[in-house]
Amino acid sequence: MTAWQRAPFQLFYWPFIQGRGEFIRLALEEAGAEYADVARMPESEGGGAKAIMAVLRDESLRPPPLMPPFLKTDGLVVAQTANILQYIAPRLGLVPEPLQARVAAHQLQLTVADFIGEAHDVHHPIAISLYYEDQAAEARRRAGHFVKERLPKFLGYFERVAARAADSGDDWLLGPSLSYVDLSVFQLMSGLSYAFPNTMAALGPEIPRLSELSRRVAERPRIAAYLASPRRLAFNEKDLFRHYPELDE
Ligand SMILES: N[C@@H](CCC(=O)N[C@@H](CS)C(=O)NCC(=O)O)C(=O)O
């Protein structure tokens, strides 16, 4: 058994992108959890994308995961980003105890999932099996609607969530302590600022609380250390959030 196979959390995600795996990485990093980013380990040690494929082909899993990210922990293979976070957050101290707060966290995380699906579909509006260049015209049309309608709608919603938390005297979206949803909103803001810098700059005055919350997340010691480390992959044009200037007009 190699060292990573003994790690209490084994994340399986595509090795060259932040993607949806980043929402899990941020939670594990903030908690200081011992985890293995399996596909980023050398193939000679059982890592690489081959490790992902091996789990996807494992016929003993009930139910099997459909696609990454998935997490091996407690002898389980847990898939779906929001579901993984919901499962591990109590152990990581990243969600308040009461059931109502956990349901609220999951509700917000599912909204993040809806939003990132739309952000992805801006550059792949027709099919993920086609290159961006093969659907650039449709992407441009979709981007017009995304930046004018959907992006302000979703960020406006999270801004209202933040405002109501602040009105109740809370520092974070779900209460006095940071939760995994705060980390995910930070990742949303980072990804959107990379992909749509003009749109985000124009929207800035309307989302002051989200900007401030993102800054506070980035300054947390473990997150700051993670962002400065080689473990944090750079945004790139194979990723979920892509910067194509023609889609940010
Ligand atoms: N709803 C899933 C979506 C997972 C997903 O779309 N994974 C992408 C990478 S971020 C993938 O591997 N897609 C391959 C495919 O759609 O065939 C989640 O939130 O985890």
Coordinates of N, CA and C in Angstrom, one line a residue, residues 72-223:
K72 N -12.7 9.2 -1.9 CA -12.7 7.9 -1.1 C -12.4 8.3 0.3
T73 N -13.4 7.9 1.2 CA -13.2 8.1 2.6 C -14.1 7.2 3.4
D74 N -13.7 6.8 4.5 CA -14.5 5.9 5.4 C -14.9 4.6 4.6
G75 N -14.1 4.2 3.6 CA -14.5 3.0 2.9 C -15.6 3.2 1.8
L76 N -15.9 4.5 1.7 CA -17.0 4.9 0.7 C -16.3 5.6 -0.5
V77 N -17.0 5.5 -1.6 CA -16.6 6.4 -2.8 C -17.8 7.4 -2.9
V78 N -17.6 8.6 -2.6 CA -18.7 9.6 -2.6 C -18.5 10.5 -3.8
A79 N -19.5 10.7 -4.6 CA -19.5 11.5 -5.8 C -20.4 12.7 -5.7
Q80 N -20.3 13.6 -6.7 CA -21.1 14.9 -6.8 C -20.6 15.9 -5.8
T81 N -20.0 17.0 -6.3 CA -19.3 18.0 -5.5 C -20.1 18.4 -4.2
A82 N -21.4 18.8 -4.4 CA -22.1 19.3 -3.3 C -22.4 18.2 -2.3
N83 N -22.5 17.0 -2.7 CA -22.7 15.8 -1.9 C -21.5 15.5 -1.1
I84 N -20.3 15.6 -1.7 CA -19.1 15.3 -1.1 C -18.9 16.3 0.1
L85 N -19.1 17.6 -0.3 CA -18.9 18.6 0.7 C -19.9 18.4 1.9
Q86 N -21.1 18.1 1.6 CA -22.1 17.9 2.6 C -21.7 16.8 3.6
Y87 N -21.1 15.7 3.0 CA -20.6 14.6 3.8 C -19.4 14.9 4.7
I88 N -18.5 15.6 4.1 CA -17.2 15.7 4.9 C -17.2 17.0 5.8
A89 N -18.1 17.9 5.5 CA -18.0 19.2 6.2 C -18.1 19.1 7.8
P90 N -19.1 18.3 8.2 CA -19.2 18.2 9.7 C -17.9 17.7 10.3
R91 N -17.2 16.7 9.7 CA -15.9 16.2 10.3 C -14.8 17.3 10.2
L92 N -14.9 18.1 9.2 CA -13.9 19.2 9.0 C -14.2 20.4 9.8
G93 N -15.3 20.5 10.4 CA -15.7 21.7 11.2 C -16.1 22.8 10.2
L94 N -16.6 22.5 9.1 CA -16.9 23.5 8.1 C -18.4 23.7 7.8
V95 N -19.2 23.4 8.8 CA -20.7 23.7 8.6 C -21.2 23.7 10.1
P96 N -22.2 24.6 10.3 CA -22.7 24.6 11.7 C -23.5 23.3 12.0
E97 N -23.6 23.0 13.3 CA -24.2 21.8 13.8 C -25.6 21.6 13.4
P98 N -26.5 22.5 13.6 CA -28.0 22.3 13.4 C -28.3 21.8 12.0
L99 N -29.3 20.9 12.0 CA -29.7 20.4 10.7 C -30.2 21.5 9.7
Q100 N -30.9 22.5 10.3 CA -31.4 23.5 9.4 C -30.2 24.2 8.7
A101 N -29.1 24.4 9.4 CA -27.9 25.1 8.8 C -27.3 24.2 7.8
R102 N -27.3 22.9 8.0 CA -26.7 22.0 7.0 C -27.6 22.0 5.8
V103 N -28.9 22.0 5.9 CA -29.7 22.1 4.8 C -29.5 23.4 4.0
A104 N -29.4 24.4 4.8 CA -29.2 25.8 4.1 C -27.8 25.7 3.3
A105 N -26.8 25.1 4.0 CA -25.5 25.0 3.3 C -25.6 24.3 2.0
H106 N -26.3 23.2 2.1 CA -26.5 22.3 0.9 C -27.3 23.1 -0.2
Q107 N -28.3 23.8 0.2 CA -29.1 24.6 -0.7 C -28.2 25.6 -1.5
L108 N -27.4 26.3 -0.7 CA -26.5 27.3 -1.3 C -25.5 26.6 -2.2
Q109 N -24.9 25.4 -1.8 CA -23.9 24.7 -2.6 C -24.5 24.2 -3.9
L110 N -25.8 23.8 -3.8 CA -26.4 23.3 -5.1 C -26.7 24.5 -6.0
T111 N -26.9 25.7 -5.5 CA -27.0 26.9 -6.3 C -25.7 27.2 -6.9
V112 N -24.6 27.0 -6.2 CA -23.2 27.2 -6.8 C -23.1 26.2 -7.9
A113 N -23.5 25.0 -7.7 CA -23.4 24.0 -8.8 C -24.2 24.4 -10.0
D114 N -25.4 24.9 -9.8 CA -26.2 25.3 -11.0 C -25.4 26.4 -11.8
F115 N -24.9 27.3 -11.0 CA -24.2 28.5 -11.6 C -22.9 28.1 -12.3
I116 N -22.1 27.2 -11.7 CA -20.9 26.8 -12.5 C -21.2 26.0 -13.7
G117 N -22.3 25.3 -13.7 CA -22.8 24.6 -14.9 C -23.0 25.6 -16.0
E118 N -23.7 26.7 -15.6 CA -24.0 27.7 -16.6 C -22.7 28.4 -17.1
A119 N -21.8 28.6 -16.2 CA -20.5 29.3 -16.5 C -19.7 28.4 -17.5
H120 N -19.8 27.1 -17.3 CA -19.1 26.2 -18.2 C -19.8 26.2 -19.6
D121 N -21.1 26.2 -19.6 CA -21.8 26.1 -20.8 C -21.7 27.3 -21.7
V122 N -21.1 28.4 -21.1 CA -20.9 29.6 -22.0 C -19.8 29.2 -23.0
H123 N -18.8 28.5 -22.6 CA -17.8 28.2 -23.6 C -18.0 26.9 -24.3
H124 N -19.0 26.1 -23.8 CA -19.4 24.9 -24.5 C -20.9 24.8 -24.6
P125 N -21.5 25.7 -25.3 CA -23.0 25.7 -25.4 C -23.6 24.6 -26.2
I126 N -22.8 23.9 -27.0 CA -23.4 22.9 -27.9 C -23.1 21.5 -27.4
A127 N -21.8 21.2 -27.1 CA -21.4 19.9 -26.7 C -20.0 19.9 -26.0
I128 N -19.8 19.2 -25.0 CA -18.5 19.1 -24.3 C -17.5 18.3 -25.2
S129 N -18.1 17.5 -26.1 CA -17.2 16.7 -27.0 C -16.6 17.5 -28.1
L130 N -17.1 18.8 -28.3 CA -16.5 19.6 -29.4 C -15.6 20.6 -28.8
Y131 N -14.6 21.1 -29.6 CA -13.7 22.1 -29.1 C -14.4 23.5 -29.0
Y132 N -13.9 24.4 -28.2 CA -14.5 25.7 -28.1 C -14.6 26.3 -29.5
E133 N -13.5 26.2 -30.3 CA -13.4 26.8 -31.6 C -14.5 26.3 -32.5
D134 N -15.0 25.1 -32.3 CA -16.1 24.6 -33.1 C -17.5 25.1 -32.7
Q135 N -17.5 25.8 -31.6 CA -18.8 26.3 -31.1 C -18.7 27.8 -30.7
A136 N -17.7 28.5 -31.3 CA -17.4 29.8 -30.8 C -18.5 30.8 -31.1
A137 N -19.2 30.6 -32.2 CA -20.3 31.6 -32.6 C -21.4 31.4 -31.6
E138 N -21.8 30.2 -31.3 CA -22.8 29.9 -30.3 C -22.4 30.4 -28.9
A139 N -21.1 30.2 -28.6 CA -20.6 30.6 -27.3 C -20.7 32.1 -27.1
R140 N -20.5 32.9 -28.2 CA -20.6 34.3 -28.2 C -22.0 34.8 -27.9
R141 N -22.9 34.1 -28.5 CA -24.3 34.4 -28.3 C -24.7 34.1 -26.9
R142 N -24.3 32.9 -26.4 CA -24.7 32.6 -25.1 C -24.0 33.5 -24.0
A143 N -22.8 33.9 -24.3 CA -22.1 34.7 -23.4 C -22.8 36.1 -23.2
G144 N -23.4 36.6 -24.2 CA -24.1 37.8 -24.1 C -25.2 37.7 -23.1
H145 N -25.9 36.6 -23.1 CA -27.0 36.4 -22.1 C -26.4 36.2 -20.7
F146 N -25.3 35.4 -20.7 CA -24.8 35.0 -19.4 C -24.3 36.3 -18.7
V147 N -23.5 37.1 -19.3 CA -22.9 38.3 -18.6 C -24.0 39.3 -18.3
K148 N -25.1 39.4 -19.1 CA -26.1 40.4 -18.8 C -27.2 40.0 -17.9
E149 N -27.5 38.7 -18.0 CA -28.6 38.2 -17.2 C -28.3 37.2 -16.1
R150 N -27.6 36.1 -16.4 CA -27.4 35.1 -15.4 C -26.4 35.4 -14.4
L151 N -25.2 36.0 -14.8 CA -24.2 36.3 -13.8 C -24.7 37.3 -12.8
P152 N -25.3 38.4 -13.2 CA -25.8 39.3 -12.2 C -26.9 38.7 -11.3
K153 N -27.7 37.8 -11.9 CA -28.8 37.2 -11.1 C -28.2 36.3 -10.0
F154 N -27.3 35.4 -10.4 CA -26.7 34.5 -9.4 C -25.9 35.3 -8.3
L155 N -25.0 36.2 -8.8 CA -24.2 36.9 -7.8 C -25.0 37.9 -7.0
G156 N -26.1 38.4 -7.6 CA -27.0 39.3 -6.8 C -27.7 38.5 -5.7
Y157 N -28.0 37.2 -6.0 CA -28.6 36.3 -5.0 C -27.6 36.1 -3.9
F158 N -26.3 35.7 -4.2 CA -25.4 35.5 -3.1 C -25.1 36.8 -2.3
E159 N -25.1 37.9 -3.0 CA -24.9 39.2 -2.3 C -26.1 39.4 -1.3
R160 N -27.3 39.0 -1.7 CA -28.4 39.2 -0.7 C -28.2 38.2 0.5
V161 N -27.8 37.0 0.2 CA -27.5 36.1 1.2 C -26.5 36.6 2.2
A162 N -25.4 37.2 1.7 CA -24.4 37.8 2.5 C -24.9 39.0 3.3
A163 N -25.8 39.8 2.7 CA -26.3 41.0 3.3 C -27.2 40.6 4.5
R164 N -28.0 39.6 4.3 CA -28.9 39.1 5.4 C -28.1 38.5 6.5
A165 N -27.0 37.8 6.2 CA -26.1 37.3 7.3 C -25.5 38.5 8.1
A166 N -25.1 39.5 7.3 CA -24.4 40.6 8.0 C -25.5 41.4 8.9
D167 N -26.7 41.5 8.4 CA -27.8 42.2 9.1 C -28.0 41.4 10.5
S168 N -27.8 40.1 10.5 CA -28.0 39.3 11.7 C -26.7 39.3 12.5
G169 N -25.7 40.1 12.1 CA -24.5 40.2 12.9 C -23.5 39.0 12.6
D170 N -23.7 38.3 11.5 CA -22.8 37.1 11.2 C -21.7 37.6 10.3
D171 N -20.5 37.0 10.6 CA -19.4 37.4 9.7 C -19.4 36.5 8.4
W172 N -20.0 35.4 8.4 CA -20.0 34.5 7.3 C -21.4 34.1 6.8
L173 N -21.5 33.5 5.7 CA -22.8 33.3 5.1 C -23.8 32.5 6.0
L174 N -23.3 31.6 6.8 CA -24.2 30.7 7.5 C -24.1 30.9 9.0
G175 N -23.3 32.0 9.5 CA -23.2 32.2 10.9 C -21.9 32.8 11.3
P176 N -21.6 32.7 12.5 CA -20.3 33.4 13.0 C -19.1 32.7 12.5
S177 N -19.2 31.4 12.1 CA -18.0 30.7 11.6 C -18.0 30.5 10.1
L178 N -16.8 30.4 9.6 CA -16.7 30.1 8.1 C -17.2 28.7 7.8
S179 N -17.9 28.6 6.7 CA -18.4 27.2 6.2 C -17.8 27.0 4.8
Y180 N -18.1 25.7 4.4 CA -17.6 25.4 3.0 C -18.3 26.2 2.0
V181 N -19.4 26.8 2.3 CA -20.1 27.6 1.3 C -19.3 28.9 1.1
D182 N -18.8 29.5 2.1 CA -17.9 30.7 2.0 C -16.7 30.4 1.1
L183 N -16.2 29.2 1.3 CA -15.0 28.8 0.4 C -15.4 28.7 -1.0
S184 N -16.6 28.2 -1.2 CA -17.1 28.0 -2.6 C -17.4 29.3 -3.3
V185 N -18.0 30.3 -2.5 CA -18.3 31.6 -3.0 C -16.9 32.3 -3.4
F186 N -15.9 32.1 -2.6 CA -14.6 32.6 -2.9 C -14.1 32.0 -4.3
Q187 N -14.3 30.7 -4.4 CA -13.8 30.1 -5.7 C -14.6 30.6 -6.9
L188 N -15.9 30.8 -6.7 CA -16.8 31.4 -7.7 C -16.3 32.8 -8.1
M189 N -16.0 33.6 -7.1 CA -15.6 35.0 -7.4 C -14.2 35.0 -8.1
S190 N -13.3 34.1 -7.7 CA -12.0 34.0 -8.3 C -12.1 33.5 -9.8
G191 N -12.9 32.5 -10.0 CA -13.0 31.9 -11.3 C -13.7 32.9 -12.3
L192 N -14.8 33.6 -11.8 CA -15.5 34.6 -12.6 C -14.6 35.8 -12.9
S193 N -13.8 36.2 -11.9 CA -12.9 37.3 -12.1 C -11.8 37.0 -13.2
Y194 N -11.4 35.7 -13.2 CA -10.4 35.3 -14.2 C -11.1 35.3 -15.6
A195 N -12.3 34.7 -15.7 CA -12.9 34.4 -17.0 C -13.6 35.7 -17.5
F196 N -14.2 36.5 -16.7 CA -15.0 37.7 -17.2 C -14.5 38.9 -16.4
P197 N -13.2 39.3 -16.6 CA -12.8 40.5 -15.8 C -13.5 41.8 -16.0
N198 N -13.9 42.0 -17.3 CA -14.7 43.3 -17.6 C -16.0 43.3 -16.9
T199 N -16.7 42.2 -17.1 CA -18.0 42.1 -16.5 C -18.0 42.2 -15.0
M200 N -17.0 41.5 -14.4 CA -16.9 41.5 -12.9 C -16.5 42.9 -12.4
A201 N -15.6 43.6 -13.2 CA -15.3 45.0 -12.7 C -16.5 45.9 -12.8
A202 N -17.3 45.7 -13.8 CA -18.5 46.6 -13.9 C -19.5 46.2 -12.8
L203 N -19.6 45.0 -12.5 CA -20.6 44.5 -11.5 C -20.1 44.8 -10.0
G204 N -18.8 45.1 -9.9 CA -18.2 45.2 -8.5 C -19.0 46.1 -7.6
P205 N -19.4 47.3 -7.9 CA -20.2 48.1 -7.0 C -21.5 47.5 -6.5
E206 N -22.0 46.5 -7.2 CA -23.2 45.9 -6.8 C -23.0 44.7 -5.9
I207 N -21.8 44.2 -5.8 CA -21.6 43.0 -4.9 C -20.4 43.2 -3.9
P208 N -20.5 44.4 -3.2 CA -19.4 44.7 -2.3 C -19.2 43.6 -1.2
R209 N -20.3 43.0 -0.7 CA -20.1 42.0 0.4 C -19.4 40.8 -0.1
L210 N -19.7 40.4 -1.4 CA -19.1 39.2 -1.9 C -17.6 39.4 -2.1
S211 N -17.2 40.6 -2.6 CA -15.8 41.0 -2.8 C -15.1 40.9 -1.4
E212 N -15.7 41.5 -0.4 CA -15.1 41.6 0.9 C -15.0 40.1 1.5
L213 N -16.0 39.3 1.3 CA -16.0 38.0 1.8 C -14.8 37.2 1.1
S214 N -14.7 37.4 -0.2 CA -13.6 36.7 -0.9 C -12.3 37.1 -0.4
R215 N -12.1 38.4 -0.1 CA -10.8 38.8 0.4 C -10.5 38.2 1.7
R216 N -11.5 38.1 2.6 CA -11.3 37.5 3.9 C -11.0 36.0 3.8
V217 N -11.6 35.3 2.9 CA -11.3 33.9 2.7 C -9.8 33.8 2.2
A218 N -9.4 34.6 1.2 CA -8.1 34.5 0.7 C -7.0 34.8 1.7
E219 N -7.4 35.6 2.8 CA -6.4 36.0 3.8 C -6.3 34.9 4.9
R220 N -7.2 34.0 4.9 CA -7.1 32.9 6.0 C -5.8 32.2 5.9
P221 N -5.1 32.0 7.0 CA -3.7 31.5 6.8 C -3.6 30.2 6.0
R222 N -4.4 29.2 6.2 CA -4.3 28.0 5.4 C -4.6 28.2 4.0
I223 N -5.6 29.0 3.7 CA -6.0 29.3 2.3 C -4.9 30.1 1.6

